[in-house]
mmCIF file of C-alpha atoms in Angstrom:
data_model
loop_
_atom_site.group_PDB
_atom_site.id
_atom_site.type_symbol
_atom_site.label_atom_id
_atom_site.label_comp_id
_atom_site.label_asym_id
_atom_site.label_seq_id
_atom_site.Cartn_x
_atom_site.Cartn_y
_atom_site.Cartn_z
ATOM 1 C CA MET A 7 -9.669 29.619 18.245
ATOM 2 C CA ARG A 8 -9.934 28.114 14.607
ATOM 3 C CA ALA A 9 -5.914 28.204 14.576
ATOM 4 C CA ARG A 10 -5.589 26.506 17.931
ATOM 5 C CA VAL A 11 -8.201 23.711 16.513
ATOM 6 C CA GLY A 12 -6.301 23.374 13.344
ATOM 7 C CA ARG A 13 -3.324 22.121 15.164
ATOM 8 C CA TYR A 14 -5.017 19.005 16.294
ATOM 9 C CA ARG A 15 -6.537 17.907 13.118
ATOM 10 C CA GLN A 16 -4.904 15.554 10.546
ATOM 11 C CA ALA A 17 -6.689 17.437 7.758
ATOM 12 C CA PRO A 18 -6.059 21.308 7.813
ATOM 13 C CA LEU A 19 -9.294 23.819 8.100
ATOM 14 C CA ALA A 20 -10.667 25.322 5.085
ATOM 15 C CA PRO A 21 -11.231 29.067 5.154
ATOM 16 C CA HIS A 22 -15.266 28.261 5.616
ATOM 17 C CA ASP A 23 -14.998 25.163 7.613
ATOM 18 C CA ASP A 24 -17.134 24.850 10.827
ATOM 19 C CA PRO A 25 -15.780 21.642 12.753
ATOM 20 C CA LYS A 26 -17.632 19.814 15.397
ATOM 21 C CA ILE A 27 -15.649 20.202 18.647
ATOM 22 C CA GLY A 28 -16.282 17.279 21.002
ATOM 23 C CA CYS A 29 -15.680 16.462 24.697
ATOM 24 C CA VAL A 30 -14.067 13.506 26.357
ATOM 25 C CA PHE A 31 -15.873 12.592 29.540
ATOM 26 C CA ILE A 32 -13.411 10.817 31.992
ATOM 27 C CA ARG A 33 -14.783 8.688 34.672
ATOM 28 C CA ASP A 34 -13.526 6.836 37.884
ATOM 29 C CA VAL A 35 -11.187 9.663 38.279
ATOM 30 C CA SER A 36 -8.630 9.644 41.449
ATOM 31 C CA PHE A 37 -6.605 12.869 42.364
ATOM 32 C CA PHE A 38 -3.614 12.895 44.613
ATOM 33 C CA ASP A 39 -3.025 15.401 47.710
ATOM 34 C CA GLU A 40 0.208 16.217 46.157
ATOM 35 C CA PRO A 41 1.491 16.367 42.380
ATOM 36 C CA ALA A 42 2.569 12.866 41.332
ATOM 37 C CA ALA A 43 5.386 12.284 38.871
ATOM 38 C CA SER A 44 4.148 11.643 35.458
ATOM 39 C CA PRO A 45 4.350 8.069 34.161
ATOM 40 C CA PRO A 46 7.131 6.985 31.955
ATOM 41 C CA ASP A 47 7.015 8.349 28.130
ATOM 42 C CA PHE A 48 3.953 10.717 28.986
ATOM 43 C CA ALA A 49 4.054 13.605 26.936
ATOM 44 C CA PRO A 50 2.192 17.137 27.918
ATOM 45 C CA ASN A 51 0.819 17.188 24.616
ATOM 46 C CA ILE A 52 -0.974 14.035 24.785
ATOM 47 C CA VAL A 53 -4.927 14.581 24.394
ATOM 48 C CA GLN A 54 -6.482 11.208 24.499
ATOM 49 C CA GLY A 55 -5.842 7.524 23.894
ATOM 50 C CA LYS A 56 -2.707 7.182 25.990
ATOM 51 C CA THR A 57 -2.733 3.619 27.687
ATOM 52 C CA TYR A 58 -0.276 1.630 29.965
ATOM 53 C CA SER A 59 0.356 -2.189 30.379
ATOM 54 C CA PHE A 60 0.842 -3.425 33.952
ATOM 55 C CA THR A 61 2.952 -5.990 32.689
ATOM 56 C CA ASP A 62 5.596 -3.870 30.610
ATOM 57 C CA PRO A 63 8.604 -3.956 32.874
ATOM 58 C CA ASN A 64 9.317 -0.260 31.739
ATOM 59 C CA THR A 65 6.188 0.998 33.454
ATOM 60 C CA ALA A 66 5.210 -1.646 36.035
ATOM 61 C CA PRO A 67 7.696 -0.185 38.766
ATOM 62 C CA TYR A 68 5.911 3.082 38.376
ATOM 63 C CA PHE A 69 2.385 1.407 39.079
ATOM 64 C CA ASP A 70 3.744 -0.664 41.753
ATOM 65 C CA LEU A 71 4.483 2.618 43.432
ATOM 66 C CA LEU A 72 1.270 4.193 42.467
ATOM 67 C CA PHE A 73 -1.372 1.788 43.664
ATOM 68 C CA PRO A 74 -0.358 1.831 47.330
ATOM 69 C CA GLN A 75 -0.653 5.649 47.351
ATOM 70 C CA LEU A 76 -3.889 5.528 45.444
ATOM 71 C CA LEU A 77 -5.843 2.981 47.461
ATOM 72 C CA GLY A 78 -3.649 3.229 50.649
ATOM 73 C CA VAL A 79 -2.857 -0.640 50.681
ATOM 74 C CA ALA A 80 -0.669 -2.531 48.335
ATOM 75 C CA ILE A 81 -1.990 -4.750 45.945
ATOM 76 C CA GLU A 82 -1.289 -7.529 43.613
ATOM 77 C CA LEU A 83 -2.272 -7.471 39.788
ATOM 78 C CA ASP A 84 -3.467 -10.841 38.242
ATOM 79 C CA THR A 85 -2.394 -10.178 34.706
ATOM 80 C CA ALA A 86 -3.291 -13.792 33.627
ATOM 81 C CA GLU A 87 -6.655 -12.278 32.763
ATOM 82 C CA GLY A 88 -7.707 -9.466 30.429
ATOM 83 C CA TRP A 89 -8.974 -6.088 31.823
ATOM 84 C CA HIS A 90 -12.373 -6.005 33.401
ATOM 85 C CA ARG A 91 -14.082 -3.320 35.424
ATOM 86 C CA PRO A 92 -16.219 -4.514 38.293
ATOM 87 C CA GLY A 93 -19.130 -2.921 40.040
ATOM 88 C CA PRO A 94 -22.583 -1.743 38.432
ATOM 89 C CA VAL A 95 -23.005 -1.687 34.715
ATOM 90 C CA PHE A 96 -26.116 0.454 34.611
ATOM 91 C CA GLY A 97 -26.811 3.934 35.952
ATOM 92 C CA ASP A 98 -29.873 5.300 37.681
ATOM 93 C CA PRO A 99 -33.150 5.309 35.403
ATOM 94 C CA ARG A 100 -33.739 8.724 33.588
ATOM 95 C CA LEU A 101 -36.703 9.847 31.845
ATOM 96 C CA ALA A 102 -36.154 10.357 28.167
ATOM 97 C CA SER A 103 -38.475 11.826 25.198
ATOM 98 C CA THR A 104 -39.545 8.818 22.820
ATOM 99 C CA ARG A 105 -39.211 9.484 19.044
ATOM 100 C CA LEU A 106 -42.819 9.012 17.654
ATOM 101 C CA GLY A 107 -43.297 7.357 14.121
ATOM 102 C CA GLN A 108 -39.780 5.830 14.089
ATOM 103 C CA ARG A 109 -40.976 2.307 13.500
ATOM 104 C CA ALA A 110 -43.522 3.458 10.892
ATOM 105 C CA PHE A 111 -40.715 5.166 8.968
ATOM 106 C CA GLN A 112 -38.271 2.082 9.298
ATOM 107 C CA GLY A 113 -41.095 -0.228 8.254
ATOM 108 C CA VAL A 114 -42.069 1.999 4.940
ATOM 109 C CA VAL A 115 -38.429 2.558 3.885
ATOM 110 C CA ARG A 116 -37.401 -0.829 4.356
ATOM 111 C CA GLY A 117 -40.305 -2.096 2.229
ATOM 112 C CA VAL A 118 -39.812 0.472 -0.666
ATOM 113 C CA TYR A 119 -35.987 -0.308 -0.843
ATOM 114 C CA SER A 120 -36.877 -4.253 -1.015
ATOM 115 C CA HIS A 121 -34.897 -4.801 2.037
ATOM 116 C CA LYS A 122 -31.595 -3.879 0.497
ATOM 117 C CA CYS A 123 -28.975 -1.383 1.242
ATOM 118 C CA ALA A 124 -29.145 1.439 -1.510
ATOM 119 C CA ILE A 125 -25.300 2.047 -1.551
ATOM 120 C CA THR A 126 -23.940 -1.655 -0.984
ATOM 121 C CA GLY A 127 -26.918 -3.996 -1.671
ATOM 122 C CA ASP A 128 -26.634 -5.640 1.350
ATOM 123 C CA LYS A 129 -29.775 -8.077 2.328
ATOM 124 C CA ILE A 130 -28.789 -8.946 6.116
ATOM 125 C CA ARG A 131 -31.922 -7.555 7.689
ATOM 126 C CA PRO A 132 -30.305 -7.159 11.184
ATOM 127 C CA VAL A 133 -27.949 -4.606 10.048
ATOM 128 C CA LEU A 134 -30.207 -2.490 7.784
ATOM 129 C CA GLN A 135 -31.588 0.850 9.081
ATOM 130 C CA ALA A 136 -33.565 3.605 7.640
ATOM 131 C CA ALA A 137 -31.761 6.631 7.388
ATOM 132 C CA HIS A 138 -33.102 10.087 7.631
ATOM 133 C CA ILE A 139 -31.501 12.258 4.652
ATOM 134 C CA ARG A 140 -32.204 15.506 6.696
ATOM 135 C CA PRO A 141 -32.198 14.630 10.418
ATOM 136 C CA LEU A 142 -35.341 15.110 12.593
ATOM 137 C CA THR A 143 -33.033 17.128 14.852
ATOM 138 C CA GLN A 144 -32.495 19.398 12.103
ATOM 139 C CA GLY A 145 -36.080 19.934 10.519
ATOM 140 C CA GLY A 146 -36.498 16.798 8.897
ATOM 141 C CA GLU A 147 -39.725 14.587 8.546
ATOM 142 C CA HIS A 148 -40.667 10.875 8.836
ATOM 143 C CA ARG A 149 -41.269 10.998 5.026
ATOM 144 C CA VAL A 150 -40.267 8.357 2.560
ATOM 145 C CA ASP A 151 -38.573 10.753 0.181
ATOM 146 C CA ASN A 152 -36.311 11.604 3.131
ATOM 147 C CA GLY A 153 -35.269 8.098 3.761
ATOM 148 C CA LEU A 154 -32.543 5.859 2.720
ATOM 149 C CA LEU A 155 -31.950 2.376 3.743
ATOM 150 C CA LEU A 156 -28.488 1.916 4.531
ATOM 151 C CA ARG A 157 -26.399 -0.839 6.082
ATOM 152 C CA SER A 158 -25.529 0.632 9.875
ATOM 153 C CA ASP A 159 -22.237 1.485 9.102
ATOM 154 C CA VAL A 160 -22.764 3.183 5.827
ATOM 155 C CA HIS A 161 -25.543 4.919 7.978
ATOM 156 C CA THR A 162 -23.009 6.134 10.363
ATOM 157 C CA LEU A 163 -20.819 7.521 7.756
ATOM 158 C CA PHE A 164 -23.544 9.169 5.868
ATOM 159 C CA ASP A 165 -24.824 10.885 9.161
ATOM 160 C CA ALA A 166 -21.285 11.891 9.735
ATOM 161 C CA GLY A 167 -20.828 13.500 6.330
ATOM 162 C CA TYR A 168 -18.124 11.210 4.776
ATOM 163 C CA LEU A 169 -20.834 9.901 2.316
ATOM 164 C CA GLY A 170 -23.336 11.880 0.128
ATOM 165 C CA VAL A 171 -25.830 11.127 -2.704
ATOM 166 C CA ALA A 172 -26.183 13.820 -5.568
ATOM 167 C CA PRO A 173 -29.517 14.612 -6.900
ATOM 168 C CA ASN A 174 -28.989 12.422 -9.733
ATOM 169 C CA TYR A 175 -28.264 9.543 -7.105
ATOM 170 C CA SER A 176 -24.726 9.059 -7.857
ATOM 171 C CA LEU A 177 -22.759 8.461 -4.481
ATOM 172 C CA VAL A 178 -20.222 11.155 -3.595
ATOM 173 C CA VAL A 179 -17.599 10.240 -1.232
ATOM 174 C CA SER A 180 -15.522 12.786 0.913
ATOM 175 C CA PRO A 181 -11.813 13.221 0.599
ATOM 176 C CA ARG A 182 -11.617 13.065 4.332
ATOM 177 C CA LEU A 183 -12.707 9.456 4.470
ATOM 178 C CA ARG A 184 -9.391 8.367 2.733
ATOM 179 C CA GLY A 185 -7.427 11.458 4.569
ATOM 180 C CA GLU A 186 -8.487 10.876 8.004
ATOM 181 C CA PHE A 187 -8.884 7.062 8.158
ATOM 182 C CA GLY A 188 -6.744 5.590 5.176
ATOM 183 C CA ASN A 189 -9.873 3.738 4.048
ATOM 184 C CA GLY A 190 -13.200 3.439 2.240
ATOM 185 C CA GLU A 191 -11.768 2.230 -1.348
ATOM 186 C CA GLU A 192 -15.153 0.376 -1.719
ATOM 187 C CA PHE A 193 -16.957 3.542 -1.657
ATOM 188 C CA TYR A 194 -14.492 5.500 -3.768
ATOM 189 C CA ARG A 195 -14.856 2.699 -6.455
ATOM 190 C CA ARG A 196 -18.300 3.106 -6.561
ATOM 191 C CA ALA A 197 -18.285 6.951 -6.833
ATOM 192 C CA GLU A 198 -15.715 6.748 -9.706
ATOM 193 C CA SER A 199 -18.039 3.983 -11.331
ATOM 194 C CA ARG A 200 -20.694 6.595 -11.616
ATOM 195 C CA GLU A 201 -23.213 3.793 -11.127
ATOM 196 C CA PRO A 202 -26.285 5.234 -9.051
ATOM 197 C CA VAL A 203 -27.186 4.233 -5.771
ATOM 198 C CA ALA A 204 -30.318 2.046 -5.675
ATOM 199 C CA VAL A 205 -33.599 3.652 -5.196
ATOM 200 C CA PRO A 206 -37.314 2.752 -5.257
ATOM 201 C CA SER A 207 -39.219 2.168 -8.381
ATOM 202 C CA ARG A 208 -41.812 4.608 -7.784
ATOM 203 C CA ARG A 209 -40.917 8.122 -8.580
ATOM 204 C CA LEU A 210 -42.578 9.505 -5.511
ATOM 205 C CA ASP A 211 -40.785 7.053 -3.033
ATOM 206 C CA ARG A 212 -37.357 8.102 -4.267
ATOM 207 C CA PRO A 213 -35.213 10.692 -2.230
ATOM 208 C CA ALA A 214 -36.413 14.143 -2.888
ATOM 209 C CA ARG A 215 -33.851 16.666 -4.514
ATOM 210 C CA ASP A 216 -34.405 19.244 -1.670
ATOM 211 C CA PHE A 217 -33.072 16.843 0.709
ATOM 212 C CA LEU A 218 -30.283 15.572 -1.016
ATOM 213 C CA GLU A 219 -29.237 18.955 -1.602
ATOM 214 C CA TRP A 220 -29.422 19.697 2.083
ATOM 215 C CA HIS A 221 -27.361 17.020 3.012
ATOM 216 C CA LEU A 222 -24.637 17.888 0.646
ATOM 217 C CA ASP A 223 -24.797 21.485 1.549
ATOM 218 C CA GLU A 224 -25.004 21.055 5.480
ATOM 219 C CA ILE A 225 -23.578 17.598 6.203
ATOM 220 C CA PHE A 226 -21.424 16.363 3.551
ATOM 221 C CA LEU A 227 -17.844 16.759 4.207
ATOM 222 C CA ARG A 228 -15.834 18.546 1.359
ATOM 223 C CA ASP A 229 -12.384 19.444 0.906
#
């Protein structure tokens, strides 16, 4: 199984890597009674992300034949406007558990970090988020020393393991950020400068060593 997964990854699997295997959900699917010919240039090893333009002269004839089979009637496509999906935009309402204490945690973390991103220093309040170093879903708690105030995109990278913070508060950046996306130079420059991330002035409010080490051991993406 690991060998099969490894063939689809840009970065090779290390001996002890345990990658997350996701799923792609497809909706509004139509099936034909009989197998239809594949679209032009469609390869059998395509996993996701293949798209076609109705205005491309190489593929337009295919869809001119496809839609009457699919809908039972001929249709005319208006390519003067961009794509849109008509119909309902909300599904049926569902009950969901609410996360208790999140507002209080966010308020406290925002205050002790003086409303600035710990890594970038940004002060744009609508994009600042209180991040849990050890997530609640993995045993974390609403504690000020389990929090970091991060810009929303930085928060995403931190939770995904592309960024980490060492116990001495220096920024740690995974090689996979550059390897998988060819980006993230601002974070690499910050890490190479060894400048510590901003932390609260009061020692009790600063990120706890245990939580930072847990994140580096369990979440951070190493080589």
